[in-house]
Short mmCIF file of C-alpha atoms and ligand atoms in Angstrom, two decimals:
data_model
loop_
_atom_site.label_atom_id
_atom_site.label_comp_id
_atom_site.label_asym_id
_atom_site.label_seq_id
_atom_site.Cartn_x
_atom_site.Cartn_y
_atom_site.Cartn_z
CA MET L 562 0.06 -0.12 -0.09
CA SER L 563 1.27 3.21 -1.11
CA MET L 564 0.27 6.60 0.60
CA TYR L 565 1.83 8.70 -2.07
CA PRO L 566 1.68 11.37 -2.59
CA LEU L 567 0.39 11.91 1.05
CA ARG L 568 4.13 10.87 1.93
CA ARG L 569 6.46 12.69 0.17
CA ASN L 570 9.89 11.89 1.78
CA ARG L 571 11.25 15.23 -0.13
CA ARG L 572 9.32 17.91 2.32
CA LEU L 573 12.09 17.09 5.05
CA ARG L 574 15.00 18.11 2.81
CA THR L 575 13.39 20.98 1.62
CA SER L 576 15.80 23.49 3.19
CA GLU L 577 19.09 23.48 5.37
CA VAL L 578 17.20 24.82 8.40
CA VAL L 579 14.66 21.35 7.92
CA ARG L 580 17.53 19.14 7.08
CA SER L 581 19.61 20.19 10.40
CA LEU L 582 16.04 19.95 11.81
CA VAL L 583 15.84 16.44 11.10
CA ARG L 584 19.72 15.16 11.00
CA GLU L 585 20.55 11.91 13.28
CA THR L 586 24.33 11.80 13.14
CA ILE L 587 25.70 15.14 14.47
CA MET L 588 29.69 15.80 14.74
CA SER L 589 31.65 17.36 17.32
CA PRO L 590 35.29 17.88 18.23
CA ASN L 591 34.48 15.34 21.25
CA ASP L 592 34.11 12.40 18.65
CA PHE L 593 37.59 12.38 18.09
CA LEU L 594 40.74 11.10 19.21
CA VAL L 595 44.21 12.30 17.64
CA PRO L 596 46.97 10.31 16.93
CA LEU L 597 50.06 11.30 17.02
CA PHE L 598 53.17 10.48 16.01
CA VAL L 599 56.72 11.26 18.21
CA VAL L 600 60.32 11.68 17.37
CA GLU L 601 63.65 12.25 19.05
CA GLY L 602 64.93 15.56 18.64
CA LYS L 603 64.63 19.51 19.09
CA GLY L 604 62.53 21.55 16.35
CA VAL L 605 61.57 18.64 14.45
CA LYS L 606 58.51 18.78 12.68
CA GLU L 607 58.57 16.23 9.46
CA GLU L 608 56.46 15.53 6.93
CA ILE L 609 55.19 12.26 6.72
CA ALA L 610 55.68 11.26 2.79
CA SER L 611 52.90 9.39 2.34
CA MET L 612 50.36 11.33 4.81
CA PRO L 613 50.37 14.83 3.04
CA ASN L 614 50.08 17.49 6.24
CA TYR L 615 50.81 14.58 8.56
CA TYR L 616 53.93 15.41 10.86
CA ARG L 617 56.33 13.36 13.31
CA PHE L 618 57.12 15.67 16.20
CA SER L 619 59.91 16.37 18.62
CA LEU L 620 58.78 16.87 22.23
CA ASP L 621 59.34 20.58 22.04
CA LEU L 622 57.00 20.82 18.88
CA LEU L 623 54.77 17.87 20.41
CA GLU L 624 54.02 20.62 23.68
CA LYS L 625 53.30 23.52 20.95
CA GLU L 626 50.74 21.37 18.99
CA VAL L 627 48.94 19.23 22.35
CA LYS L 628 48.33 23.00 22.88
CA GLU L 629 46.43 24.21 19.99
CA LEU L 630 44.57 20.86 19.99
CA TRP L 631 43.21 22.01 23.29
CA LYS L 632 42.37 25.06 22.43
CA MET L 633 40.46 23.86 19.30
CA GLY L 634 38.24 21.81 21.74
CA LEU L 635 40.30 18.06 20.57
CA LYS L 636 41.08 16.60 24.03
CA SER L 637 42.16 13.02 23.45
CA VAL L 638 45.37 11.86 21.64
CA LEU L 639 47.28 8.97 20.85
CA LEU L 640 50.16 8.70 21.02
CA PHE L 641 52.94 6.59 18.71
CA VAL L 642 56.51 6.86 18.91
CA LYS L 643 59.62 6.28 16.45
CA VAL L 644 62.17 4.44 17.99
CA PRO L 645 65.58 4.74 16.74
CA ASP L 646 67.02 1.32 15.15
CA ASN L 647 69.83 1.13 17.27
CA LEU L 648 67.49 0.85 20.29
CA LYS L 649 65.28 -2.33 18.25
CA ASP L 650 65.57 -5.16 19.31
CA ASN L 651 63.63 -8.80 19.51
CA SER L 652 61.86 -8.23 23.02
CA GLY L 653 61.45 -4.61 23.01
CA THR L 654 63.52 -3.70 25.34
CA GLU L 655 63.59 -0.18 25.28
CA ALA L 656 59.43 0.36 25.46
CA LEU L 657 59.97 -0.50 29.01
CA ASN L 658 62.58 2.39 29.37
CA ALA L 659 61.54 4.93 31.89
CA GLU L 660 63.02 7.51 30.20
CA GLY L 661 62.03 5.85 26.80
CA LEU L 662 60.59 8.36 24.66
CA MET L 663 57.13 7.14 25.10
CA GLN L 664 57.15 8.13 28.43
CA ARG L 665 58.48 11.52 28.17
CA ALA L 666 56.25 11.87 25.26
CA ILE L 667 53.32 11.36 27.83
CA LYS L 668 54.96 13.50 30.39
CA THR L 669 55.33 16.57 27.93
CA VAL L 670 51.37 15.96 27.12
CA LYS L 671 50.46 15.78 30.50
CA ASN L 672 52.74 19.32 31.56
CA ALA L 673 51.65 21.21 28.59
CA THR L 674 48.06 20.40 28.63
CA PRO L 675 47.10 18.41 32.19
CA GLU L 676 43.60 17.90 31.20
CA MET L 677 44.55 15.95 27.55
CA LEU L 678 43.29 12.74 27.84
CA VAL L 679 46.55 10.48 27.20
CA MET L 680 46.20 7.44 25.44
CA THR L 681 49.18 5.46 24.31
CA ASP L 682 49.93 2.62 21.82
CA VAL L 683 50.90 -0.91 23.58
CA ALA L 684 52.54 -2.84 21.14
CA LEU L 685 56.28 -4.06 19.92
CA ASP L 686 56.17 -3.29 15.98
CA PRO L 687 57.94 -0.01 16.35
CA TYR L 688 60.61 -1.19 18.95
CA SER L 689 60.75 -4.55 17.37
CA SER L 690 64.33 -5.35 15.14
CA PHE L 691 61.52 -7.51 13.14
CA GLY L 692 58.86 -5.41 12.82
CA HIS L 693 56.43 -7.44 14.24
CA ASP L 694 53.95 -6.91 17.19
CA GLY L 695 55.07 -9.60 19.29
CA VAL L 696 58.60 -11.82 20.06
CA VAL L 697 59.97 -13.68 17.31
CA ALA L 698 61.50 -17.33 17.77
CA ASP L 699 61.83 -19.54 14.80
CA GLY L 700 59.82 -16.93 12.12
CA LYS L 701 57.07 -17.26 14.35
CA ILE L 702 55.46 -14.63 16.80
CA ILE L 703 54.98 -16.06 20.72
CA ASN L 704 52.00 -14.82 22.12
CA ASP L 705 52.86 -15.50 26.02
CA ASP L 706 55.52 -14.08 25.76
CA THR L 707 54.84 -11.12 24.32
CA THR L 708 51.86 -10.45 26.38
CA ALA L 709 54.00 -10.68 29.69
CA ILE L 710 56.30 -7.93 28.15
CA LEU L 711 52.66 -5.78 26.57
CA ALA L 712 51.52 -6.04 30.85
CA GLU L 713 55.08 -4.04 31.75
CA MET L 714 54.69 -2.04 28.91
CA SER L 715 51.56 -1.00 30.16
CA LEU L 716 52.41 -0.63 33.86
CA SER L 717 55.85 2.02 32.94
CA HIS L 718 53.15 4.15 30.60
CA ALA L 719 50.77 4.17 33.36
CA LYS L 720 53.38 5.17 36.09
CA ALA L 721 54.38 8.11 33.14
CA GLY L 722 50.69 9.11 33.34
CA ALA L 723 49.17 7.85 30.74
CA ASP L 724 45.24 7.80 31.15
CA PHE L 725 44.23 4.82 28.48
CA LEU L 726 46.41 2.06 27.43
CA ALA L 727 45.61 1.16 23.84
CA PRO L 728 46.83 -2.62 22.97
CA SER L 729 47.31 -2.53 19.02
CA ASP L 730 48.98 -6.02 19.06
CA MET L 731 46.42 -8.47 18.95
CA MET L 732 48.05 -11.19 21.28
CA ASP L 733 45.48 -13.41 22.42
CA GLY L 734 44.54 -12.61 26.43
CA ARG L 735 46.84 -9.33 26.60
CA ILE L 736 43.74 -7.36 27.96
CA PHE L 737 43.82 -9.82 31.11
CA GLU L 738 47.29 -9.90 31.55
CA ILE L 739 47.34 -5.92 31.18
CA ARG L 740 44.32 -5.56 33.77
CA SER L 741 45.85 -7.88 36.16
CA LEU L 742 49.42 -5.90 36.71
CA LEU L 743 47.45 -2.60 36.45
CA GLU L 744 45.12 -3.63 39.05
CA ASP L 745 47.61 -5.23 41.05
CA GLU L 746 50.03 -2.26 40.90
CA GLY L 747 47.43 -0.10 42.01
CA PHE L 748 46.02 1.83 39.05
CA HIS L 749 42.70 1.18 39.17
CA ASP L 750 41.79 3.96 37.08
CA THR L 751 44.07 3.81 34.22
CA GLY L 752 41.77 2.60 31.00
CA ILE L 753 42.35 0.31 28.48
CA MET L 754 40.69 0.90 24.72
CA SER L 755 41.65 -2.39 23.17
CA TYR L 756 42.30 -2.76 19.54
CA SER L 757 40.01 -5.93 19.62
CA ALA L 758 38.43 -6.34 16.10
CA LYS L 759 41.48 -5.53 13.70
CA TYR L 760 41.99 -6.65 10.67
CA ALA L 761 45.19 -7.47 8.44
CA SER L 762 44.72 -4.32 6.42
CA ALA L 763 46.81 -2.67 3.50
CA PHE L 764 45.63 0.32 4.92
CA TYR L 765 48.09 0.36 7.71
CA GLY L 766 51.18 0.79 4.84
CA PRO L 767 51.27 4.82 5.53
CA PHE L 768 51.55 4.70 8.98
CA ARG L 769 54.28 2.06 8.35
CA ASP L 770 56.34 4.58 6.88
CA ALA L 771 55.58 6.82 9.26
CA LEU L 772 57.33 5.10 12.13
CA ASP L 773 59.71 2.56 10.24
CA SER L 774 57.80 -0.21 11.48
CA ALA L 775 56.80 -2.54 8.32
CA PRO L 776 57.49 -5.91 9.32
CA GLY L 777 60.76 -7.23 8.21
CA PHE L 778 59.72 -10.75 7.13
CA GLY L 779 56.16 -12.44 6.52
CA ASP L 780 53.14 -10.32 7.39
CA LYS L 781 50.67 -10.24 10.24
CA LYS L 782 48.31 -12.05 9.25
CA THR L 783 49.13 -14.95 12.18
CA TYR L 784 47.48 -12.76 14.86
CA GLN L 785 45.88 -9.75 12.78
CA MET L 786 42.18 -11.26 11.80
CA ASP L 787 41.27 -12.03 8.26
CA PRO L 788 38.97 -9.44 6.37
CA ALA L 789 37.06 -11.89 5.24
CA ASN L 790 35.94 -12.87 8.66
CA ARG L 791 32.49 -10.90 10.48
CA GLU L 792 31.79 -13.66 13.53
CA GLU L 793 35.59 -13.50 14.89
CA ALA L 794 35.42 -10.17 15.39
CA ILE L 795 32.26 -9.99 17.68
CA ARG L 796 34.16 -13.36 19.57
CA GLU L 797 37.35 -11.25 19.79
CA THR L 798 35.43 -8.26 20.77
CA LEU L 799 33.29 -9.94 23.42
CA MET L 800 36.27 -11.60 24.90
CA ASP L 801 38.46 -8.43 25.34
CA ILE L 802 35.22 -7.36 27.16
CA GLU L 803 35.45 -10.24 29.74
CA GLU L 804 39.33 -9.39 29.83
CA GLY L 805 38.93 -5.90 31.28
CA ALA L 806 38.56 -3.45 28.07
CA ASP L 807 36.77 -0.49 29.02
CA ILE L 808 36.31 0.49 24.97
CA VAL L 809 36.70 -1.70 22.46
CA MET L 810 38.24 -1.17 18.82
CA VAL L 811 37.06 -1.70 15.06
CA LYS L 812 39.89 -1.23 12.48
CA PRO L 813 40.21 -0.05 9.55
CA GLY L 814 37.16 2.07 9.14
CA LEU L 815 35.54 2.62 5.79
CA CYS L 816 35.78 -1.31 5.10
CA TYR L 817 34.69 -2.50 8.08
CA LEU L 818 31.50 -0.42 8.86
CA ASP L 819 29.38 -3.81 8.75
CA ILE L 820 31.29 -4.92 11.18
CA VAL L 821 31.16 -1.79 13.30
CA ARG L 822 27.57 -2.05 13.40
CA ASP L 823 27.54 -5.51 14.29
CA ILE L 824 29.84 -4.98 17.42
CA LYS L 825 27.74 -1.85 18.46
CA GLU L 826 24.61 -3.87 18.75
CA ALA L 827 26.52 -7.06 20.56
CA VAL L 828 27.75 -4.79 23.12
CA HIS L 829 27.31 -2.55 25.87
CA VAL L 830 30.95 -0.64 25.80
CA PRO L 831 31.79 2.32 23.79
CA VAL L 832 32.77 1.34 20.64
CA ALA L 833 36.19 3.23 18.83
CA VAL L 834 36.75 3.02 15.03
CA TYR L 835 40.14 3.80 13.52
CA GLN L 836 40.07 5.61 10.35
CA VAL L 837 43.74 4.36 9.05
CA SER L 838 46.55 5.76 7.78
CA GLY L 839 45.73 4.66 4.55
CA GLU L 840 42.07 6.10 4.46
CA TYR L 841 43.68 9.40 4.74
CA ALA L 842 46.34 9.19 2.33
CA MET L 843 43.76 8.02 -0.75
CA ILE L 844 41.34 11.29 0.21
CA LYS L 845 44.69 13.32 0.15
CA ALA L 846 46.03 11.43 -3.09
CA ALA L 847 42.54 11.69 -4.70
CA SER L 848 41.91 15.71 -4.05
CA GLU L 849 45.32 16.38 -4.86
CA LYS L 850 44.64 15.20 -8.29
CA GLY L 851 41.47 17.14 -8.21
CA TRP L 852 39.04 14.38 -8.37
CA LEU L 853 37.54 14.41 -4.89
CA ASP L 854 36.64 17.37 -3.19
CA HIS L 855 38.64 16.89 0.27
CA ASP L 856 36.52 18.19 3.01
CA ALA L 857 33.06 17.05 1.21
CA VAL L 858 35.04 13.98 1.13
CA MET L 859 36.11 13.58 4.77
CA MET L 860 33.16 14.61 6.44
CA GLU L 861 31.01 12.21 4.52
CA GLN L 862 33.31 9.08 5.63
CA LEU L 863 33.79 10.33 8.64
CA THR L 864 29.81 10.96 8.94
CA ALA L 865 29.25 7.29 7.94
CA ILE L 866 31.89 5.53 10.14
CA LYS L 867 30.08 7.47 12.99
CA ARG L 868 26.11 6.40 11.66
CA ALA L 869 27.44 3.09 11.42
CA GLY L 870 28.01 3.22 15.54
CA ALA L 871 31.53 4.40 16.39
CA ASN L 872 31.44 6.12 19.67
CA MET L 873 34.58 7.95 18.80
CA ILE L 874 37.18 7.84 16.01
CA ALA L 875 40.83 7.67 15.98
CA SER L 876 41.42 9.76 12.85
CA TYR L 877 44.28 11.82 11.15
CA PHE L 878 41.26 14.61 9.96
CA ALA L 879 40.53 15.67 13.70
CA LYS L 880 41.85 18.92 13.33
CA ASP L 881 40.43 19.41 9.46
CA ALA L 882 37.16 18.31 10.80
CA VAL L 883 37.14 20.55 13.58
CA LYS L 884 37.97 23.49 11.71
CA LEU L 885 35.34 22.98 9.54
CA LEU L 886 32.67 22.13 11.92
CA SER L 887 33.60 25.32 13.85
C1 PBG X 2058 50.74 -0.91 15.26
C2 PBG X 2058 49.98 -0.26 14.38
C3 PBG X 2058 49.61 -0.12 13.17
C4 PBG X 2058 48.62 1.20 13.37
C5 PBG X 2058 48.19 1.51 14.37
N1 PBG X 2058 48.72 0.60 15.82
C6 PBG X 2058 50.29 -0.76 12.01
C7 PBG X 2058 50.27 -2.21 11.68
O1 PBG X 2058 49.29 -3.11 12.75
O2 PBG X 2058 50.92 -2.93 11.41
C8 PBG X 2058 48.34 1.14 11.98
C9 PBG X 2058 47.28 3.05 12.10
C10 PBG X 2058 46.98 3.58 10.64
O3 PBG X 2058 47.61 2.77 9.55
O4 PBG X 2058 46.58 4.50 10.80
N2 PBG X 2058 50.52 -1.97 16.26
#
């Protein structure tokens, strides 16, 4: 039974005023986590070749950057460090250094902007001479040796002042190991945002350029998920919640919005989505060629991610988007 012409859907689209009245998804600065790449040195602001207009900062310029973010209403950052080659080994020794770059970066951000929520990447790949997220033996990534180190690494970040640990490694049981150690050591309020459904994606290429962290042999398919799988994403996510994750994540974003929706319906904790480096690079490249409208495509993709069910989005577009919103 069609009610046409009594029901005309276009009535609710006749002007921007009515469209904004009935809009279901509204973006705001509160939606974003800002990924930041940190390097050693002074006065360093290096553009990442495959991520136009995105930079690695030394600590002094990181300080400036987070002050600017805070003024713009961006109140959460996700820190990554680029570790010098001579400090890399198989077990991520440098990751536990209380005076390491990550630990100093956490303190730098907290000093510059005390209320900024500081989240830190927890995984061995930036520290690994093999470029893998875990300890390697006989060409394999050893799960339980790795989770023990990740727990120590997390504790070290918590001691330096991190608010949330963000394990991005996809080892089994690491959330339990990390949560248990944090509880034992009295860090009851330090949260965990777990990369729970992280796929073995080719969209991470530019990020690996940014940190010089590409795997030296093989790929990450024995720990990151097969892009063909859906049920496994829900299973991974439910397990991480049982183990103590406060926030769960789906990564990458755009190609996985069906997973975002399924997980949003399956869980009762906040869901983060990571719009990854390759997604950023694609929009930059196509718009540099004049083939796509950068700002329009950016906002459309971010809105789609939120509409799918994201409670927050880690995005290299955070600043660009907030500028447009204001
Ligand atoms: C590594 C890590 C990766 C990203 C975040 N943490 C890359 C990888 O798994 O190889 C990717 C982020 C991006 O592409 O923007 N633990």
